[in-house]
Tab-separated table of C-alpha atoms in Angstrom:
chain	number	residue	atom	x	y	z
A	28	UNK	CA	20.173	259.022	118.486
A	29	UNK	CA	19.368	260.660	115.151
A	30	UNK	CA	15.768	259.560	114.714
A	31	UNK	CA	12.305	260.706	115.659
A	32	UNK	CA	11.345	264.057	117.141
A	33	UNK	CA	14.156	266.527	117.821
A	34	UNK	CA	13.618	270.160	118.730
A	35	UNK	CA	15.671	273.016	117.304
A	36	UNK	CA	15.735	274.736	120.672
A	37	UNK	CA	15.588	278.496	121.170
A	38	UNK	CA	18.131	280.235	123.405
A	39	UNK	CA	16.144	282.197	126.034
A	40	UNK	CA	17.528	285.623	126.912
A	41	UNK	CA	16.910	288.201	129.604
A	42	UNK	CA	15.738	291.696	128.681
A	43	UNK	CA	19.375	292.850	128.678
A	44	UNK	CA	20.299	290.156	126.146
A	45	UNK	CA	22.128	287.848	128.559
A	46	UNK	CA	21.364	284.131	128.510
A	47	UNK	CA	18.403	283.179	130.706
A	48	UNK	CA	19.568	279.866	132.144
A	49	UNK	CA	16.553	279.382	134.401
A	50	UNK	CA	14.240	279.562	131.385
A	51	UNK	CA	16.593	277.342	129.385
A	52	UNK	CA	16.516	274.646	132.065
A	53	UNK	CA	12.733	274.899	132.150
A	54	UNK	CA	12.552	274.289	128.410
A	55	UNK	CA	14.930	271.337	128.644
A	56	UNK	CA	12.838	269.601	131.298
A	57	UNK	CA	9.566	270.412	129.529
A	58	UNK	CA	10.793	268.835	126.304
A	59	UNK	CA	12.090	265.709	127.976
A	60	UNK	CA	8.802	265.284	129.844
A	61	UNK	CA	6.920	265.773	126.552
A	62	UNK	CA	8.836	262.959	124.856
A	63	UNK	CA	11.179	264.975	122.648
A	64	UNK	CA	13.883	262.505	121.647
A	65	UNK	CA	16.863	264.835	121.311
A	66	UNK	CA	17.673	268.505	121.875
A	67	UNK	CA	19.427	270.552	119.206
A	68	UNK	CA	20.984	273.668	120.719
A	69	UNK	CA	22.785	276.607	119.111
A	70	UNK	CA	21.325	276.101	115.678
A	71	UNK	CA	19.572	278.733	113.585
A	72	UNK	CA	16.628	278.766	115.996
A	73	UNK	CA	19.088	279.110	118.881
A	74	UNK	CA	20.598	282.305	117.417
A	75	UNK	CA	24.019	280.691	117.342
A	76	UNK	CA	25.543	283.371	115.133
A	77	UNK	CA	24.935	285.984	117.843
A	78	UNK	CA	26.729	284.097	120.631
A	79	UNK	CA	30.390	284.416	121.554
A	80	UNK	CA	32.630	281.373	121.917
A	81	UNK	CA	32.468	281.756	125.703
A	82	UNK	CA	28.665	281.983	125.658
A	83	UNK	CA	28.548	278.868	123.489
A	84	UNK	CA	30.699	277.049	126.038
A	85	UNK	CA	28.422	278.041	128.902
A	86	UNK	CA	25.208	277.107	127.064
A	87	UNK	CA	26.524	273.714	125.950
A	88	UNK	CA	27.867	272.860	129.401
A	89	UNK	CA	24.640	273.990	131.071
A	90	UNK	CA	22.378	271.972	128.769
A	91	UNK	CA	24.539	268.842	128.957
A	92	UNK	CA	24.480	269.094	132.757
A	93	UNK	CA	20.733	269.712	132.961
A	94	UNK	CA	19.925	266.882	130.555
A	95	UNK	CA	22.191	264.542	132.531
A	96	UNK	CA	22.054	261.790	129.933
A	97	UNK	CA	18.272	261.648	129.628
A	98	UNK	CA	18.279	262.431	125.895
A	99	UNK	CA	21.017	263.184	123.355
A	100	UNK	CA	22.251	266.767	123.055
A	101	UNK	CA	23.226	267.898	119.562
A	102	UNK	CA	25.059	271.200	119.123
A	103	UNK	CA	25.013	273.414	116.050
A	104	UNK	CA	28.675	273.863	115.133
A	105	UNK	CA	28.558	275.076	111.546
A	106	UNK	CA	30.207	278.284	110.370
A	107	UNK	CA	31.204	280.060	107.175
A	108	UNK	CA	34.850	279.322	107.968
A	109	UNK	CA	36.146	275.760	108.104
A	110	UNK	CA	38.562	276.617	110.914
A	111	UNK	CA	35.786	278.165	113.021
A	112	UNK	CA	33.434	275.237	112.371
A	113	UNK	CA	36.224	272.890	113.427
A	114	UNK	CA	36.778	274.890	116.618
A	115	UNK	CA	33.057	274.839	117.425
A	116	UNK	CA	32.861	271.086	116.799
A	117	UNK	CA	35.888	270.373	118.973
A	118	UNK	CA	34.328	272.510	121.694
A	119	UNK	CA	31.042	270.583	121.567
A	120	UNK	CA	32.896	267.282	121.713
A	121	UNK	CA	35.022	268.348	124.675
A	122	UNK	CA	31.947	269.498	126.618
A	123	UNK	CA	30.183	266.152	126.331
A	124	UNK	CA	27.653	266.777	123.566
A	125	UNK	CA	26.356	263.671	121.804
A	126	UNK	CA	26.390	265.086	118.298
A	127	UNK	CA	27.212	268.095	116.137
A	128	UNK	CA	24.977	269.702	113.515
A	129	UNK	CA	27.042	271.293	110.752
A	130	UNK	CA	25.297	273.664	108.372
A	131	UNK	CA	26.883	274.244	104.983
A	132	UNK	CA	29.205	277.279	105.013
A	133	UNK	CA	26.989	280.289	104.375
A	134	UNK	CA	27.567	283.440	102.300
A	135	UNK	CA	30.810	282.211	100.693
A	136	UNK	CA	29.058	279.847	98.219
A	137	UNK	CA	31.594	277.004	98.009
A	138	UNK	CA	31.589	274.459	95.187
A	139	UNK	CA	30.605	270.844	95.795
A	140	UNK	CA	34.300	269.981	96.078
A	141	UNK	CA	34.727	272.772	98.610
A	142	UNK	CA	31.807	271.427	100.630
A	143	UNK	CA	33.259	267.930	100.469
A	144	UNK	CA	36.658	269.047	101.711
A	145	UNK	CA	35.131	271.267	104.419
A	146	UNK	CA	33.036	268.500	105.956
A	147	UNK	CA	35.702	265.827	105.408
A	148	UNK	CA	38.325	267.797	107.304
A	149	UNK	CA	36.045	268.236	110.317
A	150	UNK	CA	34.933	264.592	110.237
A	151	UNK	CA	38.545	263.425	110.184
A	152	UNK	CA	39.597	265.629	113.096
A	153	UNK	CA	36.559	265.161	115.370
A	154	UNK	CA	35.064	261.813	116.342
A	155	UNK	CA	31.775	263.252	117.632
A	156	UNK	CA	28.837	261.996	115.494
A	157	UNK	CA	28.059	264.628	112.877
A	158	UNK	CA	24.838	265.659	111.128
A	159	UNK	CA	25.280	267.509	107.852
A	160	UNK	CA	22.754	270.321	107.386
A	161	UNK	CA	21.513	271.474	103.993
A	162	UNK	CA	19.412	274.664	103.983
A	163	UNK	CA	20.027	276.499	100.689
A	164	UNK	CA	17.446	279.196	101.433
A	165	UNK	CA	19.667	280.466	104.242
A	166	UNK	CA	23.176	279.371	103.316
A	167	UNK	CA	23.270	280.232	99.619
A	168	UNK	CA	24.637	276.823	98.619
A	169	UNK	CA	23.065	273.419	98.072
A	170	UNK	CA	24.719	270.215	99.283
A	171	UNK	CA	23.950	267.797	96.458
A	172	UNK	CA	23.008	264.143	97.097
A	173	UNK	CA	26.125	262.864	95.341
A	174	UNK	CA	28.309	264.939	97.663
A	175	UNK	CA	26.375	263.638	100.660
A	176	UNK	CA	27.049	260.077	99.489
A	177	UNK	CA	30.797	260.795	99.288
A	178	UNK	CA	30.775	262.289	102.777
A	179	UNK	CA	28.851	259.314	104.161
A	180	UNK	CA	32.052	257.277	103.860
A	181	UNK	CA	33.445	259.229	106.812
A	182	UNK	CA	32.681	257.245	110.008
A	183	UNK	CA	31.847	260.412	111.957
A	184	UNK	CA	29.176	261.500	109.448
A	185	UNK	CA	25.996	259.740	110.534
A	186	UNK	CA	23.015	261.831	109.408
A	187	UNK	CA	21.742	264.621	107.176
A	188	UNK	CA	19.255	267.351	108.022
A	189	UNK	CA	17.610	268.193	104.695
A	190	UNK	CA	15.659	271.454	104.836
A	191	UNK	CA	14.763	272.050	101.198
A	192	UNK	CA	11.272	270.626	101.705
A	193	UNK	CA	11.734	268.813	98.379
A	194	UNK	CA	10.586	265.204	98.593
A	195	UNK	CA	12.258	264.467	95.247
A	196	UNK	CA	15.521	265.260	97.029
A	197	UNK	CA	14.655	262.677	99.682
A	198	UNK	CA	14.104	260.045	96.993
A	199	UNK	CA	17.454	260.865	95.396
A	200	UNK	CA	19.176	260.450	98.753
A	201	UNK	CA	17.421	257.161	99.461
A	202	UNK	CA	18.298	255.861	95.993
A	203	UNK	CA	21.986	256.455	96.714
A	204	UNK	CA	21.773	254.124	99.748
A	205	UNK	CA	24.391	256.126	101.602
A	206	UNK	CA	23.438	254.695	104.988
A	207	UNK	CA	22.799	258.017	106.737
A	208	UNK	CA	19.783	258.816	108.868
A	209	UNK	CA	17.795	261.422	106.955
A	210	UNK	CA	16.101	264.123	109.018
A	211	UNK	CA	13.645	266.707	107.779
A	212	UNK	CA	14.449	270.330	108.480
A	213	UNK	CA	11.121	271.526	107.105
A	214	UNK	CA	8.153	271.130	109.449
A	215	UNK	CA	5.572	271.628	106.711
A	216	UNK	CA	6.689	268.538	104.779
A	217	UNK	CA	8.115	266.496	107.651
A	218	UNK	CA	5.233	264.025	108.004
A	219	UNK	CA	5.410	263.069	104.337
A	220	UNK	CA	9.221	263.063	104.554
A	221	UNK	CA	9.080	260.368	107.238
A	222	UNK	CA	6.313	258.429	105.514
A	223	UNK	CA	8.457	258.276	102.380
A	224	UNK	CA	11.533	256.880	104.105
A	225	UNK	CA	12.994	259.649	106.265
A	226	UNK	CA	13.985	258.941	109.839
A	227	UNK	CA	12.825	261.991	111.791
A	228	UNK	CA	12.648	265.764	112.032
A	229	UNK	CA	14.606	268.569	113.654
A	230	UNK	CA	11.640	270.786	114.335
A	231	UNK	CA	10.970	274.452	115.001
A	232	UNK	CA	7.302	273.689	115.691
A	233	UNK	CA	8.316	271.322	118.499
A	234	UNK	CA	9.363	274.392	120.512
A	235	UNK	CA	5.652	275.164	120.796
A	236	UNK	CA	3.958	271.773	120.487
A	237	UNK	CA	6.434	269.047	121.495
A	238	UNK	CA	3.873	266.384	122.337
A	239	UNK	CA	2.011	266.915	119.075
A	240	UNK	CA	5.167	266.758	116.955
A	241	UNK	CA	6.296	263.617	118.791
A	242	UNK	CA	2.919	261.980	118.096
A	243	UNK	CA	3.195	262.732	114.373
A	244	UNK	CA	6.712	261.269	114.314
A	245	UNK	CA	5.652	258.113	116.125
A	246	UNK	CA	2.784	257.513	113.716
A	247	UNK	CA	4.811	258.308	110.603
A	248	UNK	CA	7.797	256.183	111.576
A	249	UNK	CA	5.500	253.254	112.334
A	250	UNK	CA	4.119	253.555	108.794
A	251	UNK	CA	0.630	254.684	109.804
A	252	UNK	CA	0.120	257.334	107.141
A	253	UNK	CA	-3.533	257.964	107.914
A	254	UNK	CA	-2.854	258.632	111.583
A	255	UNK	CA	0.259	260.711	110.899
A	256	UNK	CA	-1.632	262.976	108.501
A	257	UNK	CA	-4.600	263.207	110.872
A	258	UNK	CA	-2.316	264.289	113.722
A	259	UNK	CA	-0.383	266.677	111.507
A	260	UNK	CA	-3.437	268.453	110.107
A	261	UNK	CA	-4.012	270.716	113.169
A	262	UNK	CA	-0.316	271.663	113.048
A	263	UNK	CA	-0.266	272.855	109.442
A	264	UNK	CA	-1.237	276.446	110.172
A	265	UNK	CA	1.294	276.610	112.999
A	266	UNK	CA	4.060	275.223	110.770
A	267	UNK	CA	3.413	278.091	108.349
A	268	UNK	CA	2.837	280.819	110.938
A	269	UNK	CA	6.194	280.198	112.605
A	270	UNK	CA	7.773	281.552	109.433
A	271	UNK	CA	5.663	284.702	109.056
A	272	UNK	CA	8.938	286.466	109.829
A	273	UNK	CA	12.482	285.127	109.982
A	274	UNK	CA	13.010	282.247	112.393
A	275	UNK	CA	13.312	282.484	115.426
A	276	UNK	CA	11.345	285.752	115.656
A	277	UNK	CA	7.860	284.156	115.682
A	278	UNK	CA	8.747	281.170	117.866
A	279	UNK	CA	10.323	283.307	120.595
A	280	UNK	CA	7.345	285.681	120.593
A	281	UNK	CA	4.955	282.759	120.928
A	282	UNK	CA	6.955	281.146	123.731
A	283	UNK	CA	6.764	284.441	125.616
A	284	UNK	CA	3.017	284.578	124.963
A	285	UNK	CA	2.812	281.072	126.448
A	286	UNK	CA	4.671	282.271	129.550
A	287	UNK	CA	7.722	280.055	129.047
A	288	UNK	CA	10.451	282.601	128.210
A	289	UNK	CA	11.059	286.281	127.654
A	290	UNK	CA	11.000	286.816	123.918
A	291	UNK	CA	14.232	288.814	123.763
A	292	UNK	CA	16.193	288.635	120.512
A	293	UNK	CA	19.637	289.922	119.667
A	294	UNK	CA	20.095	292.372	116.832
A	295	UNK	CA	19.804	292.293	113.906
A	296	UNK	CA	16.677	290.286	114.793
A	297	UNK	CA	13.802	292.412	116.087
A	298	UNK	CA	10.441	291.708	117.709
A	299	UNK	CA	7.537	290.215	115.784
A	300	UNK	CA	5.349	292.751	114.014
A	301	UNK	CA	2.055	293.344	115.818
A	302	UNK	CA	0.116	292.542	112.643
A	303	UNK	CA	1.153	288.897	113.073
A	304	UNK	CA	0.382	288.461	116.770
A	305	UNK	CA	-3.194	287.243	116.591
A	306	UNK	CA	-2.608	284.985	113.586
A	307	UNK	CA	0.279	283.281	115.342
A	308	UNK	CA	-1.616	282.915	118.606
A	309	UNK	CA	-4.664	281.442	116.874
A	310	UNK	CA	-2.564	278.969	114.873
A	311	UNK	CA	-1.038	277.719	118.119
A	312	UNK	CA	-4.434	277.354	119.775
A	313	UNK	CA	-5.702	275.447	116.734
A	314	UNK	CA	-2.781	273.058	117.216
A	315	UNK	CA	-3.857	272.368	120.793
A	316	UNK	CA	-1.255	274.536	122.514
A	317	UNK	CA	-2.093	275.598	126.065
A	318	UNK	CA	-1.614	279.199	127.201
A	319	UNK	CA	-1.383	280.563	130.727
A	320	UNK	CA	-4.235	283.039	130.249
């Protein structure tokens, strides 16, 4: 379940900010047809922090129903508060999700012991398979490899999404032999991450180029470094351009430009600056993305 090409899926919204379920179902089917191996909903890219508990329930239930067992559905359930993260994880489990993605508590800057106790409590109270998520650039804290190894003793903890982009961190995790599947959370370094022992990627770029990202994953996980790097080369500019502004601002703009969704964001996120439009569009075309124009 926690290997290969996973997409950190956007949450499409109507112009009034309500969830656009028709567009969401279209994305789900498109990704499955393109070979995406699992769908990650309500993560950072899915604007999870802007959704109410009721909206989360409706999105999870809708995606699980639309997927209908074709691929695993992983739900972002992390929060700054342990009690809220527990509630989100219990909700995902009760609605039939296949896994939960738990980002480190953000803003509060817990110690390593605090992180250990936070994740341990959730793992002991929820049996749903859990993916720890380390993204210090957003959360303000760094889940250290030694803490990951301690948490790996919990049966429910099965994987780690490591988004530092630091391949030395990957080596440290592999050296600890903690038995978790290690997933890249950084598109720019994901090919090398997999070639050096990682097991897959949870990708923002896959929102735009799912077939291309899947092809890179297949080559990298088979050990064909030359092919993986050849396939990844046209994606490099797109990997970078999707972070010209805070994620998911660029990816939602580009999906609208492709005719797949309306690019509506919820405040405090605002529309992509016009100075970035052409650069983003050209990077997608260079990656082989098709537009409806």
